[in-house]
mmCIF file with all atom_site columns, C-alpha atoms in Angstrom:
data_model
loop_
_atom_site.group_PDB
_atom_site.id
_atom_site.type_symbol
_atom_site.label_atom_id
_atom_site.label_alt_id
_atom_site.label_comp_id
_atom_site.label_asym_id
_atom_site.label_entity_id
_atom_site.label_seq_id
_atom_site.pdbx_PDB_ins_code
_atom_site.Cartn_x
_atom_site.Cartn_y
_atom_site.Cartn_z
_atom_site.occupancy
_atom_site.B_iso_or_equiv
_atom_site.pdbx_formal_charge
_atom_site.auth_seq_id
_atom_site.auth_comp_id
_atom_site.auth_asym_id
_atom_site.auth_atom_id
_atom_site.pdbx_PDB_model_num
ATOM 1   C CA . MET A 1 1   ? -13.613 0.514   33.452  1.00 55.00 ? 1   MET A CA 1
ATOM 2   C CA . PRO A 1 2   ? -11.450 -2.450  32.341  1.00 60.00 ? 2   PRO A CA 1
ATOM 3   C CA . LYS A 1 3   ? -9.145  -2.001  29.382  1.00 58.00 ? 3   LYS A CA 1
ATOM 4   C CA . LYS A 1 4   ? -9.720  -4.089  26.272  1.00 62.00 ? 4   LYS A CA 1
ATOM 5   C CA . LYS A 1 5   ? -7.035  -6.731  25.898  1.00 63.00 ? 5   LYS A CA 1
ATOM 6   C CA . THR A 1 6   ? -5.048  -6.383  22.693  1.00 70.00 ? 6   THR A CA 1
ATOM 7   C CA . GLU A 1 7   ? -4.288  -9.664  20.986  1.00 87.00 ? 7   GLU A CA 1
ATOM 8   C CA . THR A 1 8   ? -0.673  -10.151 19.954  1.00 91.00 ? 8   THR A CA 1
ATOM 9   C CA . THR A 1 9   ? 0.863   -12.543 17.479  1.00 91.00 ? 9   THR A CA 1
ATOM 10  C CA . PRO A 1 10  ? 4.401   -13.275 18.688  1.00 91.00 ? 10  PRO A CA 1
ATOM 11  C CA . LEU A 1 11  ? 5.612   -14.562 15.315  1.00 95.00 ? 11  LEU A CA 1
ATOM 12  C CA . PHE A 1 12  ? 4.166   -11.666 13.309  1.00 97.00 ? 12  PHE A CA 1
ATOM 13  C CA . SER A 1 13  ? 7.490   -9.995  12.676  1.00 96.00 ? 13  SER A CA 1
ATOM 14  C CA . ALA A 1 14  ? 8.862   -13.313 11.374  1.00 96.00 ? 14  ALA A CA 1
ATOM 15  C CA . GLU A 1 15  ? 5.905   -13.500 8.970   1.00 97.00 ? 15  GLU A CA 1
ATOM 16  C CA . VAL A 1 16  ? 6.665   -9.988  7.721   1.00 97.00 ? 16  VAL A CA 1
ATOM 17  C CA . ILE A 1 17  ? 10.361  -10.763 7.330   1.00 96.00 ? 17  ILE A CA 1
ATOM 18  C CA . ALA A 1 18  ? 9.492   -13.876 5.283   1.00 97.00 ? 18  ALA A CA 1
ATOM 19  C CA . GLU A 1 19  ? 7.603   -11.739 2.738   1.00 96.00 ? 19  GLU A CA 1
ATOM 20  C CA . PRO A 1 20  ? 9.511   -10.164 -0.177  1.00 94.00 ? 20  PRO A CA 1
ATOM 21  C CA . GLY A 1 21  ? 10.863  -6.817  1.101   1.00 91.00 ? 21  GLY A CA 1
ATOM 22  C CA . GLY A 1 22  ? 10.082  -7.674  4.709   1.00 94.00 ? 22  GLY A CA 1
ATOM 23  C CA . ALA A 1 23  ? 13.712  -8.460  5.574   1.00 93.00 ? 23  ALA A CA 1
ATOM 24  C CA . HIS A 1 24  ? 14.333  -4.707  5.866   1.00 89.00 ? 24  HIS A CA 1
ATOM 25  C CA . LEU A 1 25  ? 12.535  -4.921  9.214   1.00 93.00 ? 25  LEU A CA 1
ATOM 26  C CA . ASN A 1 26  ? 15.648  -6.476  10.799  1.00 91.00 ? 26  ASN A CA 1
ATOM 27  C CA . SER A 1 27  ? 17.811  -3.466  9.912   1.00 93.00 ? 27  SER A CA 1
ATOM 28  C CA . CYS A 1 28  ? 15.586  -0.787  11.461  1.00 93.00 ? 28  CYS A CA 1
ATOM 29  C CA . PHE A 1 29  ? 16.642  0.563   14.838  1.00 92.00 ? 29  PHE A CA 1
ATOM 30  C CA . SER A 1 30  ? 13.710  3.005   15.110  1.00 91.00 ? 30  SER A CA 1
ATOM 31  C CA . CYS A 1 31  ? 15.614  6.283   14.792  1.00 94.00 ? 31  CYS A CA 1
ATOM 32  C CA . GLY A 1 32  ? 12.553  7.981   13.274  1.00 94.00 ? 32  GLY A CA 1
ATOM 33  C CA . ALA A 1 33  ? 14.255  9.555   10.245  1.00 95.00 ? 33  ALA A CA 1
ATOM 34  C CA . CYS A 1 34  ? 11.609  7.924   8.048   1.00 94.00 ? 34  CYS A CA 1
ATOM 35  C CA . SER A 1 35  ? 8.776   9.497   10.032  1.00 94.00 ? 35  SER A CA 1
ATOM 36  C CA . GLY A 1 36  ? 10.426  12.907  9.855   1.00 94.00 ? 36  GLY A CA 1
ATOM 37  C CA . ILE A 1 37  ? 10.695  12.888  6.040   1.00 95.00 ? 37  ILE A CA 1
ATOM 38  C CA . CYS A 1 38  ? 7.478   11.043  5.175   1.00 93.00 ? 38  CYS A CA 1
ATOM 39  C CA . PRO A 1 39  ? 5.125   13.411  3.299   1.00 90.00 ? 39  PRO A CA 1
ATOM 40  C CA . VAL A 1 40  ? 2.122   11.298  4.239   1.00 89.00 ? 40  VAL A CA 1
ATOM 41  C CA . SER A 1 41  ? 2.912   11.393  7.972   1.00 91.00 ? 41  SER A CA 1
ATOM 42  C CA . GLN A 1 42  ? 3.264   15.175  7.751   1.00 88.00 ? 42  GLN A CA 1
ATOM 43  C CA . ALA A 1 43  ? -0.310  15.423  6.492   1.00 85.00 ? 43  ALA A CA 1
ATOM 44  C CA . ILE A 1 44  ? -1.838  12.405  8.261   1.00 88.00 ? 44  ILE A CA 1
ATOM 45  C CA . PRO A 1 45  ? -0.311  12.135  11.765  1.00 89.00 ? 45  PRO A CA 1
ATOM 46  C CA . GLU A 1 46  ? -1.817  8.651   12.334  1.00 91.00 ? 46  GLU A CA 1
ATOM 47  C CA . PHE A 1 47  ? 0.506   7.358   9.601   1.00 94.00 ? 47  PHE A CA 1
ATOM 48  C CA . ASP A 1 48  ? 3.905   7.078   11.262  1.00 95.00 ? 48  ASP A CA 1
ATOM 49  C CA . PRO A 1 49  ? 6.449   4.664   9.731   1.00 96.00 ? 49  PRO A CA 1
ATOM 50  C CA . ARG A 1 50  ? 8.323   4.210   13.026  1.00 95.00 ? 50  ARG A CA 1
ATOM 51  C CA . LYS A 1 51  ? 5.067   3.434   14.828  1.00 95.00 ? 51  LYS A CA 1
ATOM 52  C CA . ILE A 1 52  ? 4.079   0.913   12.147  1.00 96.00 ? 52  ILE A CA 1
ATOM 53  C CA . ILE A 1 53  ? 7.413   -0.894  12.482  1.00 95.00 ? 53  ILE A CA 1
ATOM 54  C CA . HIS A 1 54  ? 6.975   -0.880  16.272  1.00 95.00 ? 54  HIS A CA 1
ATOM 55  C CA . MET A 1 55  ? 3.478   -2.398  15.859  1.00 96.00 ? 55  MET A CA 1
ATOM 56  C CA . VAL A 1 56  ? 4.954   -5.197  13.739  1.00 96.00 ? 56  VAL A CA 1
ATOM 57  C CA . ARG A 1 57  ? 7.592   -5.941  16.345  1.00 95.00 ? 57  ARG A CA 1
ATOM 58  C CA . MET A 1 58  ? 4.965   -5.934  19.112  1.00 95.00 ? 58  MET A CA 1
ATOM 59  C CA . GLY A 1 59  ? 2.949   -8.541  17.206  1.00 96.00 ? 59  GLY A CA 1
ATOM 60  C CA . LEU A 1 60  ? -0.106  -6.370  16.640  1.00 96.00 ? 60  LEU A CA 1
ATOM 61  C CA . ALA A 1 61  ? -0.969  -8.292  13.472  1.00 96.00 ? 61  ALA A CA 1
ATOM 62  C CA . GLU A 1 62  ? -4.760  -8.002  13.454  1.00 95.00 ? 62  GLU A CA 1
ATOM 63  C CA . ARG A 1 63  ? -4.756  -4.357  14.474  1.00 95.00 ? 63  ARG A CA 1
ATOM 64  C CA . LEU A 1 64  ? -2.268  -3.450  11.735  1.00 95.00 ? 64  LEU A CA 1
ATOM 65  C CA . LEU A 1 65  ? -3.451  -5.730  8.926   1.00 96.00 ? 65  LEU A CA 1
ATOM 66  C CA . SER A 1 66  ? -7.064  -4.605  9.324   1.00 95.00 ? 66  SER A CA 1
ATOM 67  C CA . SER A 1 67  ? -6.102  -0.924  9.424   1.00 93.00 ? 67  SER A CA 1
ATOM 68  C CA . ASP A 1 68  ? -6.415  1.551   6.553   1.00 89.00 ? 68  ASP A CA 1
ATOM 69  C CA . LEU A 1 69  ? -2.916  2.739   7.535   1.00 90.00 ? 69  LEU A CA 1
ATOM 70  C CA . LEU A 1 70  ? -1.533  -0.014  5.281   1.00 90.00 ? 70  LEU A CA 1
ATOM 71  C CA . TRP A 1 71  ? -2.902  1.704   2.233   1.00 89.00 ? 71  TRP A CA 1
ATOM 72  C CA . TYR A 1 72  ? -1.672  5.237   3.025   1.00 89.00 ? 72  TYR A CA 1
ATOM 73  C CA . CYS A 1 73  ? 1.976   4.746   2.014   1.00 88.00 ? 73  CYS A CA 1
ATOM 74  C CA . SER A 1 74  ? 2.475   6.480   -1.319  1.00 81.00 ? 74  SER A CA 1
ATOM 75  C CA . GLY A 1 75  ? 5.576   4.443   -2.113  1.00 83.00 ? 75  GLY A CA 1
ATOM 76  C CA . CYS A 1 76  ? 7.553   7.640   -2.775  1.00 86.00 ? 76  CYS A CA 1
ATOM 77  C CA . ARG A 1 77  ? 10.581  6.098   -1.052  1.00 88.00 ? 77  ARG A CA 1
ATOM 78  C CA . SER A 1 78  ? 11.667  9.405   0.518   1.00 92.00 ? 78  SER A CA 1
ATOM 79  C CA . CYS A 1 79  ? 12.339  7.416   3.668   1.00 91.00 ? 79  CYS A CA 1
ATOM 80  C CA . VAL A 1 80  ? 15.026  5.314   1.956   1.00 91.00 ? 80  VAL A CA 1
ATOM 81  C CA . PHE A 1 81  ? 17.278  8.308   1.319   1.00 92.00 ? 81  PHE A CA 1
ATOM 82  C CA . VAL A 1 82  ? 17.339  9.436   4.948   1.00 95.00 ? 82  VAL A CA 1
ATOM 83  C CA . CYS A 1 83  ? 17.592  6.036   6.620   1.00 94.00 ? 83  CYS A CA 1
ATOM 84  C CA . PRO A 1 84  ? 21.042  5.381   8.101   1.00 95.00 ? 84  PRO A CA 1
ATOM 85  C CA . GLN A 1 85  ? 20.387  1.626   7.819   1.00 94.00 ? 85  GLN A CA 1
ATOM 86  C CA . ASP A 1 86  ? 19.085  1.630   4.215   1.00 91.00 ? 86  ASP A CA 1
ATOM 87  C CA . VAL A 1 87  ? 15.711  0.311   5.376   1.00 92.00 ? 87  VAL A CA 1
ATOM 88  C CA . ASN A 1 88  ? 13.182  0.424   2.559   1.00 92.00 ? 88  ASN A CA 1
ATOM 89  C CA . PHE A 1 89  ? 9.962   1.176   4.449   1.00 94.00 ? 89  PHE A CA 1
ATOM 90  C CA . ALA A 1 90  ? 7.907   1.083   1.230   1.00 91.00 ? 90  ALA A CA 1
ATOM 91  C CA . ASP A 1 91  ? 8.976   -2.552  0.792   1.00 93.00 ? 91  ASP A CA 1
ATOM 92  C CA . ILE A 1 92  ? 7.899   -3.334  4.370   1.00 95.00 ? 92  ILE A CA 1
ATOM 93  C CA . MET A 1 93  ? 4.515   -1.749  3.608   1.00 94.00 ? 93  MET A CA 1
ATOM 94  C CA . LYS A 1 94  ? 4.240   -3.889  0.485   1.00 92.00 ? 94  LYS A CA 1
ATOM 95  C CA . ALA A 1 95  ? 5.001   -6.980  2.599   1.00 95.00 ? 95  ALA A CA 1
ATOM 96  C CA . LEU A 1 96  ? 2.284   -5.963  5.073   1.00 96.00 ? 96  LEU A CA 1
ATOM 97  C CA . ALA A 1 97  ? -0.186  -5.358  2.240   1.00 93.00 ? 97  ALA A CA 1
ATOM 98  C CA . SER A 1 98  ? 0.608   -8.792  0.845   1.00 94.00 ? 98  SER A CA 1
ATOM 99  C CA . LEU A 1 99  ? -0.042  -10.389 4.245   1.00 96.00 ? 99  LEU A CA 1
ATOM 100 C CA . ALA A 1 100 ? -3.318  -8.465  4.572   1.00 96.00 ? 100 ALA A CA 1
ATOM 101 C CA . MET A 1 101 ? -4.402  -9.878  1.207   1.00 95.00 ? 101 MET A CA 1
ATOM 102 C CA . GLU A 1 102 ? -3.238  -13.434 2.017   1.00 95.00 ? 102 GLU A CA 1
ATOM 103 C CA . LYS A 1 103 ? -4.993  -13.460 5.374   1.00 96.00 ? 103 LYS A CA 1
ATOM 104 C CA . GLY A 1 104 ? -8.248  -12.056 3.985   1.00 96.00 ? 104 GLY A CA 1
ATOM 105 C CA . TYR A 1 105 ? -8.203  -8.686  5.744   1.00 96.00 ? 105 TYR A CA 1
ATOM 106 C CA . VAL A 1 106 ? -8.793  -7.022  2.370   1.00 95.00 ? 106 VAL A CA 1
ATOM 107 C CA . THR A 1 107 ? -9.994  -8.247  -1.012  1.00 95.00 ? 107 THR A CA 1
ATOM 108 C CA . THR A 1 108 ? -9.074  -7.039  -4.479  1.00 94.00 ? 108 THR A CA 1
ATOM 109 C CA . GLU A 1 109 ? -12.556 -5.503  -4.726  1.00 95.00 ? 109 GLU A CA 1
ATOM 110 C CA . GLN A 1 110 ? -11.928 -3.522  -1.541  1.00 94.00 ? 110 GLN A CA 1
ATOM 111 C CA . LEU A 1 111 ? -8.583  -2.297  -2.898  1.00 93.00 ? 111 LEU A CA 1
ATOM 112 C CA . VAL A 1 112 ? -10.371 -0.942  -5.970  1.00 95.00 ? 112 VAL A CA 1
ATOM 113 C CA . GLU A 1 113 ? -13.054 0.604   -3.751  1.00 94.00 ? 113 GLU A CA 1
ATOM 114 C CA . LYS A 1 114 ? -10.367 2.183   -1.516  1.00 90.00 ? 114 LYS A CA 1
ATOM 115 C CA . GLY A 1 115 ? -8.765  3.794   -4.582  1.00 92.00 ? 115 GLY A CA 1
ATOM 116 C CA . LYS A 1 116 ? -5.603  1.716   -4.334  1.00 91.00 ? 116 LYS A CA 1
ATOM 117 C CA . ALA A 1 117 ? -5.900  0.114   -7.777  1.00 94.00 ? 117 ALA A CA 1
ATOM 118 C CA . ALA A 1 118 ? -7.254  1.090   -11.166 1.00 96.00 ? 118 ALA A CA 1
ATOM 119 C CA . VAL A 1 119 ? -9.826  -1.051  -12.897 1.00 97.00 ? 119 VAL A CA 1
ATOM 120 C CA . VAL A 1 120 ? -10.720 -1.523  -16.581 1.00 97.00 ? 120 VAL A CA 1
ATOM 121 C CA . SER A 1 121 ? -14.278 -1.535  -17.848 1.00 97.00 ? 121 SER A CA 1
ATOM 122 C CA . ARG A 1 122 ? -14.096 -4.223  -20.536 1.00 95.00 ? 122 ARG A CA 1
ATOM 123 C CA . ASP A 1 123 ? -17.236 -2.806  -22.199 1.00 95.00 ? 123 ASP A CA 1
ATOM 124 C CA . LEU A 1 124 ? -15.377 0.448   -22.922 1.00 97.00 ? 124 LEU A CA 1
ATOM 125 C CA . CYS A 1 125 ? -11.893 -0.929  -23.673 1.00 97.00 ? 125 CYS A CA 1
ATOM 126 C CA . VAL A 1 126 ? -10.879 -0.712  -27.326 1.00 96.00 ? 126 VAL A CA 1
ATOM 127 C CA . SER A 1 127 ? -7.579  -2.609  -26.848 1.00 95.00 ? 127 SER A CA 1
ATOM 128 C CA . CYS A 1 128 ? -5.509  0.327   -28.074 1.00 96.00 ? 128 CYS A CA 1
ATOM 129 C CA . LEU A 1 129 ? -2.542  -0.649  -25.824 1.00 96.00 ? 129 LEU A CA 1
ATOM 130 C CA . THR A 1 130 ? -2.125  2.916   -24.517 1.00 97.00 ? 130 THR A CA 1
ATOM 131 C CA . CYS A 1 131 ? -2.241  1.741   -20.901 1.00 97.00 ? 131 CYS A CA 1
ATOM 132 C CA . VAL A 1 132 ? 0.332   -0.956  -21.644 1.00 97.00 ? 132 VAL A CA 1
ATOM 133 C CA . ARG A 1 133 ? 2.679   1.606   -23.195 1.00 97.00 ? 133 ARG A CA 1
ATOM 134 C CA . VAL A 1 134 ? 2.343   4.372   -20.572 1.00 97.00 ? 134 VAL A CA 1
ATOM 135 C CA . CYS A 1 135 ? 2.561   2.357   -17.353 1.00 96.00 ? 135 CYS A CA 1
ATOM 136 C CA . PRO A 1 136 ? 6.076   2.754   -15.944 1.00 94.00 ? 136 PRO A CA 1
ATOM 137 C CA . TRP A 1 137 ? 5.682   -0.518  -14.024 1.00 91.00 ? 137 TRP A CA 1
ATOM 138 C CA . GLU A 1 138 ? 4.299   -2.561  -16.932 1.00 95.00 ? 138 GLU A CA 1
ATOM 139 C CA . ILE A 1 139 ? 1.206   -3.600  -14.968 1.00 96.00 ? 139 ILE A CA 1
ATOM 140 C CA . PRO A 1 140 ? -1.612  -3.441  -17.549 1.00 97.00 ? 140 PRO A CA 1
ATOM 141 C CA . ARG A 1 141 ? -1.747  -6.450  -19.860 1.00 96.00 ? 141 ARG A CA 1
ATOM 142 C CA . ILE A 1 142 ? -4.000  -7.499  -22.712 1.00 94.00 ? 142 ILE A CA 1
ATOM 143 C CA . ASP A 1 143 ? -6.136  -10.447 -21.599 1.00 91.00 ? 143 ASP A CA 1
ATOM 144 C CA . ASP A 1 144 ? -8.654  -12.007 -24.015 1.00 92.00 ? 144 ASP A CA 1
ATOM 145 C CA . GLY A 1 145 ? -8.415  -8.947  -26.227 1.00 92.00 ? 145 GLY A CA 1
ATOM 146 C CA . TYR A 1 146 ? -8.997  -6.384  -23.457 1.00 95.00 ? 146 TYR A CA 1
ATOM 147 C CA . ALA A 1 147 ? -6.796  -4.510  -21.033 1.00 96.00 ? 147 ALA A CA 1
ATOM 148 C CA . ALA A 1 148 ? -6.535  -5.968  -17.542 1.00 96.00 ? 148 ALA A CA 1
ATOM 149 C CA . ILE A 1 149 ? -4.820  -4.540  -14.473 1.00 97.00 ? 149 ILE A CA 1
ATOM 150 C CA . ASP A 1 150 ? -3.417  -6.712  -11.696 1.00 95.00 ? 150 ASP A CA 1
ATOM 151 C CA . VAL A 1 151 ? -5.041  -5.098  -8.667  1.00 93.00 ? 151 VAL A CA 1
ATOM 152 C CA . GLU A 1 152 ? -2.375  -6.339  -6.259  1.00 89.00 ? 152 GLU A CA 1
ATOM 153 C CA . GLU A 1 153 ? 0.453   -4.908  -8.381  1.00 90.00 ? 153 GLU A CA 1
ATOM 154 C CA . CYS A 1 154 ? -1.203  -1.606  -9.373  1.00 92.00 ? 154 CYS A CA 1
ATOM 155 C CA . ARG A 1 155 ? 0.422   1.453   -7.799  1.00 88.00 ? 155 ARG A CA 1
ATOM 156 C CA . ALA A 1 156 ? -2.698  3.637   -8.224  1.00 91.00 ? 156 ALA A CA 1
ATOM 157 C CA . CYS A 1 157 ? -0.661  6.397   -9.854  1.00 90.00 ? 157 CYS A CA 1
ATOM 158 C CA . GLY A 1 158 ? -3.453  7.250   -12.287 1.00 94.00 ? 158 GLY A CA 1
ATOM 159 C CA . ILE A 1 159 ? -1.283  7.489   -15.413 1.00 96.00 ? 159 ILE A CA 1
ATOM 160 C CA . CYS A 1 160 ? -3.284  4.855   -17.302 1.00 97.00 ? 160 CYS A CA 1
ATOM 161 C CA . VAL A 1 161 ? -6.512  6.517   -16.206 1.00 97.00 ? 161 VAL A CA 1
ATOM 162 C CA . SER A 1 162 ? -5.506  9.909   -17.575 1.00 97.00 ? 162 SER A CA 1
ATOM 163 C CA . GLU A 1 163 ? -4.052  8.482   -20.804 1.00 97.00 ? 163 GLU A CA 1
ATOM 164 C CA . CYS A 1 164 ? -6.816  6.044   -21.766 1.00 97.00 ? 164 CYS A CA 1
ATOM 165 C CA . PRO A 1 165 ? -8.489  7.526   -24.871 1.00 97.00 ? 165 PRO A CA 1
ATOM 166 C CA . ALA A 1 166 ? -11.641 5.457   -24.357 1.00 97.00 ? 166 ALA A CA 1
ATOM 167 C CA . ARG A 1 167 ? -11.925 6.415   -20.650 1.00 97.00 ? 167 ARG A CA 1
ATOM 168 C CA . ALA A 1 168 ? -12.197 2.715   -19.919 1.00 98.00 ? 168 ALA A CA 1
ATOM 169 C CA . ILE A 1 169 ? -9.947  2.844   -16.837 1.00 98.00 ? 169 ILE A CA 1
ATOM 170 C CA . THR A 1 170 ? -11.101 4.312   -13.544 1.00 97.00 ? 170 THR A CA 1
ATOM 171 C CA . LEU A 1 171 ? -9.464  4.915   -10.179 1.00 96.00 ? 171 LEU A CA 1
ATOM 172 C CA . ASN A 1 172 ? -11.467 5.894   -7.099  1.00 95.00 ? 172 ASN A CA 1
ATOM 173 C CA . GLU A 1 173 ? -10.230 8.670   -4.870  1.00 91.00 ? 173 GLU A CA 1
ATOM 174 C CA . SER A 1 174 ? -8.504  7.126   -1.871  1.00 86.00 ? 174 SER A CA 1
ATOM 175 C CA . GLU A 1 175 ? -9.055  8.051   1.758   1.00 79.00 ? 175 GLU A CA 1
ATOM 176 C CA . ASP A 1 176 ? -5.472  9.297   2.104   1.00 77.00 ? 176 ASP A CA 1
ATOM 177 C CA . GLU A 1 177 ? -5.978  11.593  -0.905  1.00 79.00 ? 177 GLU A CA 1
ATOM 178 C CA . ARG A 1 178 ? -9.138  12.962  0.743   1.00 78.00 ? 178 ARG A CA 1
ATOM 179 C CA . LEU A 1 179 ? -7.273  13.530  4.006   1.00 74.00 ? 179 LEU A CA 1
ATOM 180 C CA . LEU A 1 180 ? -4.347  15.179  2.209   1.00 71.00 ? 180 LEU A CA 1
ATOM 181 C CA . ALA A 1 181 ? -6.730  17.454  0.300   1.00 75.00 ? 181 ALA A CA 1
ATOM 182 C CA . ALA A 1 182 ? -8.584  18.375  3.497   1.00 75.00 ? 182 ALA A CA 1
ATOM 183 C CA . CYS A 1 183 ? -5.399  19.536  5.206   1.00 69.00 ? 183 CYS A CA 1
ATOM 184 C CA . GLY A 1 184 ? -4.257  21.508  2.151   1.00 62.00 ? 184 GLY A CA 1
ATOM 185 C CA . ALA A 1 185 ? -1.164  19.399  1.464   1.00 54.00 ? 185 ALA A CA 1
#
């Protein structure tokens, strides 16, 4: 049975490097310290930071940008503290997510559906500014008298969801959360 040919994009790593945070890719020498400390990779073996960096370098753009793996990184930055090269893997993941959005592999609606961004129901919002005050990243804003969350910037931490007195903000459970819960992590 013939093997399926995998398409490669030779300039993919240059595209990643050109994105904000992507320059960290050049410093990585694939020691694997990030994979060893990553709490997500401990619970979800398919998510391996070293493997993801290797996929970028191999030019596996479509395979990687269309994968749910992009959305599993929790952004905890545990990897930064153990990396001998000060590579910020979370920034590389953000660069990859940005490319996936730019190239149409995922839409903002799909991010909300995947549980990777909170969303405000304008019908329920009372413009109390609680979400604006509690978000550590200053992502919610008041737009036309109602709260609005930039889906691409949202970190899906759930703080605004739990603090909204009107229960106007929702966040779907993500696949990685389901996988983590299933393995008891």
